[in-house]
mmCIF file of C-alpha atoms and ligand atoms in Angstrom:
data_model
loop_
_atom_site.group_PDB
_atom_site.id
_atom_site.type_symbol
_atom_site.label_atom_id
_atom_site.label_comp_id
_atom_site.label_asym_id
_atom_site.label_seq_id
_atom_site.Cartn_x
_atom_site.Cartn_y
_atom_site.Cartn_z
ATOM 1 C CA MET A 1 0.000 0.000 0.000
ATOM 2 C CA ASP A 2 2.683 2.516 0.968
ATOM 3 C CA GLU A 3 4.653 1.686 -2.161
ATOM 4 C CA LEU A 4 1.584 2.331 -4.329
ATOM 5 C CA LEU A 5 0.996 5.621 -2.538
ATOM 6 C CA ALA A 6 4.635 6.609 -2.998
ATOM 7 C CA ASN A 7 4.388 5.900 -6.720
ATOM 8 C CA SER A 8 1.398 8.243 -6.953
ATOM 9 C CA SER A 9 2.730 10.867 -4.578
ATOM 10 C CA GLU A 10 2.514 13.758 -7.036
ATOM 11 C CA GLN A 11 -1.191 13.169 -7.594
ATOM 12 C CA LEU A 12 -1.858 13.059 -3.873
ATOM 13 C CA MET A 13 -2.207 16.319 -2.004
ATOM 14 C CA THR A 14 -1.721 15.818 1.733
ATOM 15 C CA PRO A 15 -3.410 15.524 4.088
ATOM 16 C CA CYS A 16 -5.794 13.039 2.508
ATOM 17 C CA ALA A 17 -7.854 10.092 3.720
ATOM 18 C CA ILE A 18 -6.495 6.740 2.598
ATOM 19 C CA LEU A 19 -8.892 3.813 2.444
ATOM 20 C CA ASP A 20 -7.372 0.345 2.536
ATOM 21 C CA VAL A 21 -10.011 -1.488 0.493
ATOM 22 C CA ASP A 22 -8.618 -4.940 1.302
ATOM 23 C CA ALA A 23 -8.843 -4.334 5.071
ATOM 24 C CA MET A 24 -12.322 -2.846 4.671
ATOM 25 C CA ARG A 25 -13.519 -5.906 2.763
ATOM 26 C CA LEU A 26 -12.338 -8.187 5.562
ATOM 27 C CA ASN A 27 -14.209 -6.021 8.088
ATOM 28 C CA ILE A 28 -17.352 -6.176 5.975
ATOM 29 C CA HIS A 29 -17.076 -9.919 5.425
ATOM 30 C CA ASP A 30 -16.654 -10.662 9.137
ATOM 31 C CA THR A 31 -19.545 -8.413 10.113
ATOM 32 C CA ILE A 32 -21.930 -9.834 7.537
ATOM 33 C CA GLU A 33 -21.053 -13.339 8.705
ATOM 34 C CA ARG A 34 -21.515 -12.395 12.341
ATOM 35 C CA ILE A 35 -24.924 -10.814 11.769
ATOM 36 C CA ARG A 36 -25.986 -13.703 9.559
ATOM 37 C CA GLY A 37 -24.942 -16.087 12.343
ATOM 38 C CA LEU A 38 -27.142 -14.164 14.760
ATOM 39 C CA GLY A 39 -30.048 -14.682 12.369
ATOM 40 C CA VAL A 40 -31.038 -11.048 11.885
ATOM 41 C CA THR A 41 -30.917 -8.428 9.152
ATOM 42 C CA MET A 42 -28.052 -5.978 8.871
ATOM 43 C CA ARG A 43 -28.966 -2.317 8.581
ATOM 44 C CA PRO A 44 -25.490 -0.732 8.364
ATOM 45 C CA HIS A 45 -25.082 2.768 9.740
ATOM 46 C CA LEU A 46 -23.560 4.690 6.842
ATOM 47 C CA LYS A 47 -22.674 7.744 8.907
ATOM 48 C CA THR A 48 -19.145 6.350 9.186
ATOM 49 C CA CYS A 49 -18.430 5.957 5.480
ATOM 50 C CA LYS A 50 -20.933 8.432 3.954
ATOM 51 C CA SER A 51 -19.927 6.938 0.635
ATOM 52 C CA LEU A 52 -22.006 5.210 -2.009
ATOM 53 C CA ARG A 53 -19.091 3.142 -3.164
ATOM 54 C CA VAL A 54 -18.495 1.862 0.361
ATOM 55 C CA ALA A 55 -22.242 1.362 0.904
ATOM 56 C CA ASP A 56 -22.370 -0.835 -2.197
ATOM 57 C CA GLU A 57 -19.464 -2.896 -0.849
ATOM 58 C CA ILE A 58 -21.529 -3.573 2.284
ATOM 59 C CA THR A 59 -24.899 -4.171 0.631
ATOM 60 C CA GLY A 60 -23.646 -5.879 -2.500
ATOM 61 C CA GLY A 61 -25.270 -3.010 -4.401
ATOM 62 C CA ARG A 62 -28.789 -4.170 -3.502
ATOM 63 C CA MET A 63 -30.918 -1.047 -3.571
ATOM 64 C CA ASP A 64 -33.583 -2.589 -1.336
ATOM 65 C CA HIS A 65 -30.982 -3.332 1.377
ATOM 66 C CA PRO A 66 -31.906 -1.547 4.622
ATOM 67 C CA ILE A 67 -29.541 1.268 5.568
ATOM 68 C CA THR A 68 -29.195 3.774 8.403
ATOM 69 C CA VAL A 69 -28.102 7.404 8.057
ATOM 70 C CA SER A 70 -27.544 10.332 10.392
ATOM 71 C CA THR A 71 -28.292 13.386 8.201
ATOM 72 C CA LEU A 72 -30.851 14.307 5.579
ATOM 73 C CA ALA A 73 -27.972 15.071 3.224
ATOM 74 C CA GLU A 74 -27.162 11.354 3.485
ATOM 75 C CA VAL A 75 -30.824 10.545 2.797
ATOM 76 C CA ALA A 76 -30.661 12.639 -0.369
ATOM 77 C CA TYR A 77 -27.344 11.162 -1.439
ATOM 78 C CA PHE A 78 -28.147 7.498 -0.852
ATOM 79 C CA PHE A 79 -31.663 7.785 -2.305
ATOM 80 C CA GLU A 80 -31.084 10.133 -5.250
ATOM 81 C CA HIS A 81 -27.687 8.875 -6.334
ATOM 82 C CA GLY A 82 -27.613 5.418 -4.842
ATOM 83 C CA GLY A 83 -31.190 4.324 -5.364
ATOM 84 C CA TYR A 84 -31.492 3.048 -1.769
ATOM 85 C CA THR A 85 -35.144 3.036 -0.740
ATOM 86 C CA ASP A 86 -35.213 1.546 2.778
ATOM 87 C CA ILE A 87 -33.578 4.361 4.735
ATOM 88 C CA LEU A 88 -33.733 4.895 8.483
ATOM 89 C CA TYR A 89 -32.840 8.410 9.601
ATOM 90 C CA ALA A 90 -31.589 7.594 13.110
ATOM 91 C CA VAL A 91 -31.577 11.062 14.647
ATOM 92 C CA GLY A 92 -34.816 12.444 16.090
ATOM 93 C CA MET A 93 -36.914 14.040 13.330
ATOM 94 C CA ASP A 94 -38.178 17.581 13.730
ATOM 95 C CA ALA A 95 -40.929 19.373 11.870
ATOM 96 C CA HIS A 96 -38.667 21.893 10.129
ATOM 97 C CA LYS A 97 -36.929 19.125 8.242
ATOM 98 C CA VAL A 98 -40.068 17.579 6.753
ATOM 99 C CA ARG A 99 -40.259 19.949 3.794
ATOM 100 C CA SER A 100 -36.765 19.053 2.606
ATOM 101 C CA VAL A 101 -37.568 15.375 2.111
ATOM 102 C CA VAL A 102 -40.861 15.928 0.268
ATOM 103 C CA PRO A 103 -39.245 15.626 -3.201
ATOM 104 C CA PHE A 104 -37.869 12.183 -2.270
ATOM 105 C CA ALA A 105 -41.183 11.046 -0.830
ATOM 106 C CA ARG A 106 -42.821 12.058 -4.122
ATOM 107 C CA LYS A 107 -40.333 9.812 -5.923
ATOM 108 C CA GLY A 108 -41.128 6.801 -3.772
ATOM 109 C CA LEU A 109 -38.937 7.028 -0.684
ATOM 110 C CA ARG A 110 -40.806 5.954 2.431
ATOM 111 C CA LEU A 111 -38.433 7.321 5.019
ATOM 112 C CA LYS A 112 -38.226 5.734 8.440
ATOM 113 C CA ILE A 113 -37.795 8.277 11.201
ATOM 114 C CA ILE A 114 -37.318 8.008 14.962
ATOM 115 C CA THR A 115 -38.893 9.835 17.841
ATOM 116 C CA ASP A 116 -38.967 9.712 21.623
ATOM 117 C CA ASN A 117 -41.508 12.393 22.505
ATOM 118 C CA ALA A 118 -45.123 13.244 21.861
ATOM 119 C CA GLU A 119 -44.400 16.929 21.115
ATOM 120 C CA ALA A 120 -42.197 15.972 18.154
ATOM 121 C CA VAL A 121 -44.827 13.469 17.001
ATOM 122 C CA LEU A 122 -47.516 16.157 16.892
ATOM 123 C CA GLN A 123 -45.277 18.722 15.198
ATOM 124 C CA VAL A 124 -43.888 16.300 12.610
ATOM 125 C CA ALA A 125 -47.345 14.859 11.919
ATOM 126 C CA GLU A 126 -48.732 18.342 11.340
ATOM 127 C CA ALA A 127 -45.875 19.158 8.910
ATOM 128 C CA CYS A 128 -46.402 15.820 7.118
ATOM 129 C CA LYS A 129 -50.094 16.611 6.684
ATOM 130 C CA ARG A 130 -49.284 20.047 5.304
ATOM 131 C CA HIS A 131 -46.842 18.573 2.813
ATOM 132 C CA ASN A 132 -48.881 15.460 2.144
ATOM 133 C CA VAL A 133 -46.143 12.945 2.988
ATOM 134 C CA GLN A 134 -46.065 9.848 5.170
ATOM 135 C CA PHE A 135 -43.312 8.486 7.373
ATOM 136 C CA ASP A 136 -42.840 5.183 9.119
ATOM 137 C CA VAL A 137 -41.793 5.734 12.727
ATOM 138 C CA LEU A 138 -39.630 3.853 15.208
ATOM 139 C CA ILE A 139 -39.809 4.825 18.868
ATOM 140 C CA GLU A 140 -36.382 5.201 20.436
ATOM 141 C CA VAL A 141 -35.848 3.724 23.893
ATOM 142 C CA ASP A 142 -32.920 4.279 26.217
ATOM 143 C CA CYS A 143 -31.008 1.112 27.111
ATOM 144 C CA GLY A 144 -28.610 2.890 29.464
ATOM 145 C CA ASP A 145 -26.746 5.294 27.215
ATOM 146 C CA GLY A 146 -28.678 8.311 28.490
ATOM 147 C CA ARG A 147 -28.745 10.139 25.135
ATOM 148 C CA GLY A 148 -32.037 9.939 23.212
ATOM 149 C CA GLY A 149 -34.766 7.462 23.999
ATOM 150 C CA LEU A 150 -37.622 6.853 26.381
ATOM 151 C CA SER A 151 -37.280 5.115 29.694
ATOM 152 C CA LEU A 152 -38.526 1.541 29.526
ATOM 153 C CA SER A 153 -40.555 1.525 32.671
ATOM 154 C CA GLY A 154 -42.518 4.763 32.307
ATOM 155 C CA GLU A 155 -45.894 5.354 30.696
ATOM 156 C CA ASP A 156 -44.381 7.615 28.013
ATOM 157 C CA LEU A 157 -43.658 4.668 25.731
ATOM 158 C CA LEU A 158 -47.346 3.833 25.420
ATOM 159 C CA ALA A 159 -48.316 7.516 25.326
ATOM 160 C CA VAL A 160 -45.966 8.264 22.413
ATOM 161 C CA ALA A 161 -47.226 5.184 20.563
ATOM 162 C CA ALA A 162 -50.803 6.312 21.126
ATOM 163 C CA ALA A 163 -49.922 9.797 19.854
ATOM 164 C CA ILE A 164 -48.480 8.298 16.668
ATOM 165 C CA ARG A 165 -51.579 6.162 16.180
ATOM 166 C CA GLN A 166 -53.777 9.236 16.288
ATOM 167 C CA THR A 167 -51.977 10.907 13.395
ATOM 168 C CA GLU A 168 -52.904 10.455 9.761
ATOM 169 C CA ASN A 169 -49.433 10.627 8.271
ATOM 170 C CA LEU A 170 -47.268 8.665 10.698
ATOM 171 C CA ARG A 171 -47.270 4.912 11.091
ATOM 172 C CA LEU A 172 -45.616 3.159 14.018
ATOM 173 C CA VAL A 173 -43.527 0.262 12.684
ATOM 174 C CA GLY A 174 -40.870 -0.394 15.272
ATOM 175 C CA VAL A 175 -38.586 0.350 18.189
ATOM 176 C CA LEU A 176 -34.907 1.189 18.250
ATOM 177 C CA THR A 177 -32.085 1.579 20.739
ATOM 178 C CA HIS A 178 -28.327 2.190 20.666
ATOM 179 C CA GLY A 179 -25.944 0.960 23.355
ATOM 180 C CA GLY A 180 -23.636 3.954 23.095
ATOM 181 C CA HIS A 181 -22.484 3.421 26.673
ATOM 182 C CA SER A 182 -20.467 0.469 25.355
ATOM 183 C CA TYR A 183 -17.873 3.146 24.534
ATOM 184 C CA ARG A 184 -17.689 4.441 28.083
ATOM 185 C CA GLY A 185 -17.559 1.364 30.286
ATOM 186 C CA GLU A 186 -14.827 -1.116 31.008
ATOM 187 C CA ALA A 187 -13.242 -2.386 27.780
ATOM 188 C CA THR A 188 -13.578 -6.079 28.616
ATOM 189 C CA ALA A 189 -15.546 -8.814 26.898
ATOM 190 C CA VAL A 190 -17.642 -9.357 30.020
ATOM 191 C CA ALA A 191 -18.550 -5.685 30.371
ATOM 192 C CA LEU A 192 -19.327 -5.342 26.666
ATOM 193 C CA ARG A 193 -21.507 -8.427 26.719
ATOM 194 C CA ARG A 194 -23.450 -6.937 29.605
ATOM 195 C CA VAL A 195 -24.163 -3.775 27.571
ATOM 196 C CA ALA A 196 -24.965 -5.842 24.467
ATOM 197 C CA CYS A 197 -27.543 -7.871 26.429
ATOM 198 C CA ALA A 198 -28.992 -4.730 28.023
ATOM 199 C CA GLU A 199 -29.320 -3.185 24.582
ATOM 200 C CA ARG A 200 -31.119 -6.218 23.170
ATOM 201 C CA ASP A 201 -33.322 -6.783 26.223
ATOM 202 C CA ALA A 202 -34.404 -3.146 26.391
ATOM 203 C CA VAL A 203 -35.627 -2.934 22.842
ATOM 204 C CA VAL A 204 -37.255 -6.370 22.913
ATOM 205 C CA LEU A 205 -39.076 -5.461 26.118
ATOM 206 C CA ALA A 206 -40.266 -2.201 24.566
ATOM 207 C CA ALA A 207 -41.489 -4.058 21.471
ATOM 208 C CA ASN A 208 -43.424 -6.515 23.620
ATOM 209 C CA ARG A 209 -45.019 -3.783 25.717
ATOM 210 C CA LEU A 210 -46.184 -2.064 22.552
ATOM 211 C CA ARG A 211 -47.448 -5.312 21.036
ATOM 212 C CA ASN A 212 -49.380 -6.052 24.205
ATOM 213 C CA ALA A 213 -50.993 -2.650 23.827
ATOM 214 C CA GLY A 214 -52.141 -3.600 20.328
ATOM 215 C CA HIS A 215 -49.428 -2.024 18.185
ATOM 216 C CA ASP A 216 -48.005 -3.790 15.174
ATOM 217 C CA ILE A 217 -44.246 -3.768 15.751
ATOM 218 C CA SER A 218 -42.313 -5.327 12.881
ATOM 219 C CA ILE A 219 -38.890 -3.708 13.380
ATOM 220 C CA VAL A 220 -36.862 -4.275 16.538
ATOM 221 C CA SER A 221 -33.577 -2.518 15.903
ATOM 222 C CA ALA A 222 -30.421 -2.353 18.038
ATOM 223 C CA GLY A 223 -26.725 -2.060 17.631
ATOM 224 C CA SER A 224 -23.303 -0.528 17.758
ATOM 225 C CA THR A 225 -19.928 -1.872 16.711
ATOM 226 C CA PRO A 226 -18.769 -2.700 20.283
ATOM 227 C CA THR A 227 -22.028 -4.411 21.329
ATOM 228 C CA LEU A 228 -22.217 -6.411 18.112
ATOM 229 C CA SER A 229 -18.757 -7.794 18.823
ATOM 230 C CA GLN A 230 -20.002 -9.470 22.035
ATOM 231 C CA LEU A 231 -23.692 -10.144 21.471
ATOM 232 C CA ASP A 232 -24.339 -13.840 22.087
ATOM 233 C CA SER A 233 -27.965 -14.044 20.962
ATOM 234 C CA ALA A 234 -30.151 -11.669 18.979
ATOM 235 C CA ALA A 235 -33.412 -13.313 20.077
ATOM 236 C CA GLY A 236 -36.255 -10.844 19.661
ATOM 237 C CA LEU A 237 -34.313 -8.445 17.436
ATOM 238 C CA THR A 238 -35.065 -8.118 13.743
ATOM 239 C CA GLU A 239 -32.038 -6.051 12.736
ATOM 240 C CA ILE A 240 -28.642 -4.792 13.852
ATOM 241 C CA ARG A 241 -27.119 -1.433 13.046
ATOM 242 C CA ALA A 242 -23.362 -0.952 13.237
ATOM 243 C CA GLY A 243 -21.268 1.639 11.459
ATOM 244 C CA VAL A 244 -17.642 1.926 12.537
ATOM 245 C CA PHE A 245 -17.004 -1.773 11.871
ATOM 246 C CA VAL A 246 -16.456 -0.934 8.204
ATOM 247 C CA PHE A 247 -13.294 1.103 8.831
ATOM 248 C CA GLN A 248 -12.411 0.304 12.441
ATOM 249 C CA ASP A 249 -10.152 2.688 14.382
ATOM 250 C CA LEU A 250 -7.897 3.088 17.397
ATOM 251 C CA ASP A 251 -10.843 3.346 19.746
ATOM 252 C CA GLN A 252 -12.353 0.075 18.520
ATOM 253 C CA LEU A 253 -8.912 -1.496 19.003
ATOM 254 C CA ARG A 254 -8.926 -0.225 22.588
ATOM 255 C CA ILE A 255 -12.428 -1.584 23.184
ATOM 256 C CA GLY A 256 -11.593 -4.962 21.645
ATOM 257 C CA SER A 257 -14.154 -4.757 18.816
ATOM 258 C CA CYS A 258 -11.378 -4.335 16.241
ATOM 259 C CA PRO A 259 -9.398 -7.584 16.042
ATOM 260 C CA SER A 260 -6.043 -6.090 15.019
ATOM 261 C CA ILE A 261 -4.375 -2.877 13.963
ATOM 262 C CA ASP A 262 -4.167 -4.092 10.322
ATOM 263 C CA ARG A 263 -7.949 -3.951 10.180
ATOM 264 C CA ILE A 264 -7.992 -0.160 10.563
ATOM 265 C CA ALA A 265 -8.897 0.764 7.004
ATOM 266 C CA VAL A 266 -8.880 4.570 7.145
ATOM 267 C CA THR A 267 -5.685 6.479 7.837
ATOM 268 C CA VAL A 268 -4.521 10.000 7.074
ATOM 269 C CA LEU A 269 -1.590 10.456 4.722
ATOM 270 C CA THR A 270 0.611 13.364 5.781
ATOM 271 C CA THR A 271 3.909 14.897 4.656
ATOM 272 C CA VAL A 272 6.896 15.791 6.845
ATOM 273 C CA ILE A 273 7.346 19.546 6.473
ATOM 274 C CA GLY A 274 10.162 20.092 8.994
ATOM 275 C CA PHE A 275 11.221 19.630 12.609
ATOM 276 C CA THR A 276 10.320 21.424 15.797
ATOM 277 C CA SER A 277 12.997 23.298 17.721
ATOM 278 C CA ASN A 278 13.239 20.367 20.140
ATOM 279 C CA GLY A 279 13.710 17.820 17.351
ATOM 280 C CA ASN A 280 10.226 16.414 16.870
ATOM 281 C CA VAL A 281 8.735 15.897 13.417
ATOM 282 C CA LEU A 282 6.394 18.503 11.968
ATOM 283 C CA VAL A 283 3.705 17.256 9.536
ATOM 284 C CA ASP A 284 0.908 18.858 7.536
ATOM 285 C CA ALA A 285 -1.925 17.011 9.320
ATOM 286 C CA GLY A 286 -3.267 18.977 12.267
ATOM 287 C CA GLY A 287 -6.490 19.034 14.239
ATOM 288 C CA LEU A 288 -8.688 19.616 11.191
ATOM 289 C CA ALA A 289 -7.156 16.715 9.294
ATOM 290 C CA LEU A 290 -7.174 14.223 12.166
ATOM 291 C CA SER A 291 -9.953 15.576 14.440
ATOM 292 C CA LYS A 292 -9.318 16.212 18.097
ATOM 293 C CA ASP A 293 -11.171 13.094 19.188
ATOM 294 C CA LEU A 294 -9.129 11.389 21.911
ATOM 295 C CA SER A 295 -11.406 8.459 22.623
ATOM 296 C CA ALA A 296 -8.710 5.754 22.582
ATOM 297 C CA ALA A 297 -6.800 7.633 25.301
ATOM 298 C CA ALA A 298 -9.301 6.028 27.694
ATOM 299 C CA ASN A 299 -6.767 3.183 27.741
ATOM 300 C CA LYS A 300 -4.457 4.565 30.412
ATOM 301 C CA ASP A 301 -1.684 2.162 29.405
ATOM 302 C CA TRP A 302 -1.482 3.684 25.939
ATOM 303 C CA ILE A 303 0.136 6.889 24.835
ATOM 304 C CA THR A 304 -2.112 7.796 21.960
ATOM 305 C CA GLY A 305 -1.768 11.540 21.455
ATOM 306 C CA TYR A 306 -3.956 12.364 18.452
ATOM 307 C CA GLY A 307 -3.125 9.120 16.665
ATOM 308 C CA TRP A 308 -0.396 6.601 15.996
ATOM 309 C CA VAL A 309 1.983 6.587 13.057
ATOM 310 C CA ALA A 310 1.407 3.488 10.894
ATOM 311 C CA HIS A 311 4.392 1.119 10.745
ATOM 312 C CA HIS A 312 6.337 3.182 13.316
ATOM 313 C CA PRO A 313 5.269 1.683 16.652
ATOM 314 C CA GLY A 314 7.238 4.190 18.730
ATOM 315 C CA LEU A 315 5.768 7.282 17.103
ATOM 316 C CA TYR A 316 2.562 9.186 17.840
ATOM 317 C CA VAL A 317 1.012 12.587 17.167
ATOM 318 C CA SER A 318 1.868 14.447 20.343
ATOM 319 C CA ARG A 319 0.383 17.824 19.479
ATOM 320 C CA VAL A 320 -1.893 19.429 16.896
ATOM 321 C CA SER A 321 -2.827 22.931 15.923
ATOM 322 C CA GLN A 322 -5.173 23.710 13.043
ATOM 323 C CA GLU A 323 -2.897 22.595 10.200
ATOM 324 C CA HIS A 324 0.239 21.376 12.030
ATOM 325 C CA GLY A 325 0.850 18.072 13.701
ATOM 326 C CA VAL A 326 3.870 17.099 15.786
ATOM 327 C CA LEU A 327 5.159 13.523 15.799
ATOM 328 C CA ALA A 328 7.099 12.487 18.880
ATOM 329 C CA VAL A 329 8.590 9.293 20.235
ATOM 330 C CA LYS A 330 6.619 7.545 22.944
ATOM 331 C CA THR A 331 9.636 6.383 24.883
ATOM 332 C CA GLU A 332 13.281 7.207 24.506
ATOM 333 C CA GLY A 333 15.176 4.257 23.126
ATOM 334 C CA GLU A 334 12.584 3.263 20.515
ATOM 335 C CA ALA A 335 13.664 6.155 18.359
ATOM 336 C CA ASN A 336 15.586 9.299 19.123
ATOM 337 C CA HIS A 337 15.616 12.732 17.661
ATOM 338 C CA VAL A 338 18.788 12.178 15.673
ATOM 339 C CA ASN A 339 17.439 9.142 13.888
ATOM 340 C CA LEU A 340 14.000 10.765 13.510
ATOM 341 C CA ARG A 341 15.556 13.134 10.994
ATOM 342 C CA LYS A 342 16.999 10.145 9.161
ATOM 343 C CA LEU A 343 13.870 8.052 9.536
ATOM 344 C CA LEU A 344 11.483 10.738 8.326
ATOM 345 C CA PRO A 345 13.338 13.313 6.239
ATOM 346 C CA VAL A 346 11.540 16.417 5.007
ATOM 347 C CA GLY A 347 9.196 15.484 2.160
ATOM 348 C CA SER A 348 8.660 11.919 3.340
ATOM 349 C CA ARG A 349 5.161 10.673 4.019
ATOM 350 C CA VAL A 350 3.552 8.645 6.769
ATOM 351 C CA ARG A 351 0.020 7.561 7.591
ATOM 352 C CA ILE A 352 -1.686 8.405 10.869
ATOM 353 C CA ILE A 353 -4.073 5.917 12.472
ATOM 354 C CA PRO A 354 -6.987 7.917 13.885
ATOM 355 C CA HIS A 355 -8.875 7.542 17.147
ATOM 356 C CA HIS A 356 -12.335 7.727 15.622
ATOM 357 C CA ALA A 357 -12.849 6.960 11.936
ATOM 358 C CA CYS A 358 -16.214 8.787 11.669
ATOM 359 C CA PHE A 359 -14.804 12.078 12.921
ATOM 360 C CA THR A 360 -11.557 11.896 10.967
ATOM 361 C CA ALA A 361 -13.188 10.896 7.679
ATOM 362 C CA ALA A 362 -15.582 13.844 8.033
ATOM 363 C CA ALA A 363 -12.726 16.190 7.135
ATOM 364 C CA TYR A 364 -12.520 14.789 3.602
ATOM 365 C CA ASP A 365 -14.696 14.935 0.495
ATOM 366 C CA GLU A 366 -13.263 11.701 -0.840
ATOM 367 C CA TYR A 367 -11.249 8.631 0.006
ATOM 368 C CA VAL A 368 -8.111 7.663 -1.812
ATOM 369 C CA ALA A 369 -9.132 4.027 -2.111
ATOM 370 C CA VAL A 370 -6.159 1.686 -2.407
ATOM 371 C CA ARG A 371 -6.397 -1.970 -3.386
ATOM 372 C CA THR A 372 -2.972 -3.353 -2.748
ATOM 373 C CA THR A 373 -3.965 -6.793 -4.023
ATOM 374 C CA HIS A 374 -5.014 -5.210 -7.315
ATOM 375 C CA GLY A 375 -2.415 -2.465 -7.534
ATOM 376 C CA SER A 376 -5.143 0.168 -8.052
ATOM 377 C CA ILE A 377 -5.912 3.573 -6.595
ATOM 378 C CA GLU A 378 -9.219 5.384 -7.093
ATOM 379 C CA ARG A 379 -10.975 8.414 -5.698
ATOM 380 C CA TRP A 380 -14.227 7.501 -3.942
ATOM 381 C CA PRO A 381 -16.411 10.505 -3.090
ATOM 382 C CA ARG A 382 -18.357 10.913 0.157
ATOM 383 C CA ILE A 383 -21.107 13.213 1.362
ATOM 384 C CA ASN A 384 -20.357 15.615 4.199
ATOM 385 C CA GLY A 385 -22.348 18.273 6.007
ATOM 386 C CA TRP A 386 -26.082 18.817 6.276
ATOM 387 C CA ASP A 387 -26.979 20.823 3.208
ATOM 388 C CA LEU A 388 -29.145 18.804 0.838
ATOM 389 C CA ARG A 389 -28.358 21.227 -1.986
ATOM 390 C CA SER A 390 -24.703 20.182 -1.872
ATOM 391 C CA VAL A 391 -25.560 16.610 -2.737
ATOM 392 C CA ILE A 392 -24.056 15.832 -6.092
ATOM 393 C CA ASP A 393 -22.781 12.548 -7.354
ATOM 394 C CA ARG A 394 -19.208 13.096 -8.379
ATOM 395 C CA GLY A 395 -18.702 9.386 -9.004
ATOM 396 C CA VAL A 396 -15.662 7.185 -8.594
ATOM 397 C CA SER A 397 -12.616 8.265 -10.609
ATOM 398 C CA LYS A 398 -9.117 7.021 -11.279
ATOM 399 C CA LEU A 399 -6.374 8.851 -9.458
HETATM 400 C C1 PLP B 401 -28.555 5.409 16.546
HETATM 401 C C2 PLP B 401 -27.267 4.746 16.194
HETATM 402 N N1 PLP B 401 -27.289 3.517 15.683
HETATM 403 C C3 PLP B 401 -26.159 2.867 15.342
HETATM 404 C C4 PLP B 401 -24.922 3.456 15.512
HETATM 405 C C5 PLP B 401 -23.697 2.700 15.069
HETATM 406 O O1 PLP B 401 -22.842 2.373 16.113
HETATM 407 P P1 PLP B 401 -21.257 2.332 15.905
HETATM 408 O O2 PLP B 401 -20.869 3.732 15.568
HETATM 409 O O3 PLP B 401 -20.726 1.894 17.218
HETATM 410 O O4 PLP B 401 -20.971 1.362 14.833
HETATM 411 C C6 PLP B 401 -24.850 4.749 16.048
HETATM 412 C C7 PLP B 401 -23.576 5.415 16.261
HETATM 413 O O5 PLP B 401 -23.470 6.486 16.794
HETATM 414 C C8 PLP B 401 -26.056 5.423 16.387
HETATM 415 O O6 PLP B 401 -26.058 6.665 16.881
#
C-alpha cells in the first residue's frame, strides 16, 4: 500500500484520507457473517463511510438493502444517487426538516424516522399533513446510554405510541435503541456483553409492551460496533445497526471490537514539512485533518496523542494545531531525535491511524481508495455536512 501511494505521490495532495479497500472488505465480510450467524438483518449505519461506493461494498449493491443514516444530506445522497429506498434516519426528526424530504417522498422514498416524545410526534405529523407525505416511525428507547430514547418503565412509551396512532401521516412500525455506553464502560468482553444484552433486552421489552398494547411492531432494531462484537444471541431483534465496523479505528482497538491494527482501514496520509525546535517531526496534518477526538486515550496504558503513526510503533502525534501536527517518540530508546531526521526526512510521508474513523473521515470529500492486491488507486467521493443542496454525485474516478 505505501509503495503504491509513494508511486502516486505527485497526484496526492496531503493531508488526505487513505482507504485500505482490502482491510475494509475483511471487516465487511466478518460483520456480515456475524450478523448472519445471529439470524437477523443488517442495517449498516452509513454515517461512518458516507460513501455510495463503500455502501455498495456492504450491501452488494442491492438497492432494497436496509440502511441507516444520520443526516438528511445522506438521505438525499443514498436515495437520489444510490437508489437506496429503505432508509432509516436515526436522529430524532423535527418538523422543520419535513419539507426538505418531500421531493424524495414524491419519488417513492418511504423514510423511516425516529422519535422519543409526543411533542415531536404532533409537530412532525402536522408538517407531514401540510406537505402530504407519510413516514414510518420507530420509537427510540434508552437502554442505558442516556442520550435519546424513552425510559422503559414509564408510561411515556405507550403515550408516544398512542400519539403516533392518532396521526394520519405517521405509522408506528418499530422500536430502536443504541448501546452507546459500550464506549464508556470497562473495555472487557464481560462488560461489553453486559451492555450488548442490556441493549437487546431493552428494545425487545419495549417491542413486547407495545405489542401487548395492540401495536403492530415489525422492526426491533439495536446495535453498535462494540455491542455487536459481544452479542451472544439476537433473540427478539429483527435487525442490527453498526457503522464503525467498516473502517475500524484506534478506539475500537482499545475496546476490543477491532481484532487487530491491520484492520484499521482509514488512515490520514501526511507529509513531513520540517522539525520542531526540540527535534520532533512537523507534519501537515493537524487538528482539522485528524480531528481532536481522543477516545482511545481512555486506555491509560497507551500513549495515543492524536493518533499513531502506521508502521512506526514508537511514534505518535503528540500535538496538533489547526494545520500542524507534531510527531514524537513515545519512549526514549525506541527512536531518538537524531534518527527521527533520518527516519522521516523532510518530504517523506507517513500515515496516521486515527482515534475515531467517523470524525476523521468527516474532514474529507473523498477517500483515496487503495487496493494493494489489485495495484489500483481510485478516488471515492463521500457526502459531508447537512446541506441537501450540496448533494451531487461526483462518481468514482481514477487517481
Ligand atoms: C442510533 C445509532 N445507531 C447505530 C450506531 C452505530 O454504532 P457504531 O458507531 O458503534 O458502529 C450509532 C452510532 O453512533 C447510532 O447513533
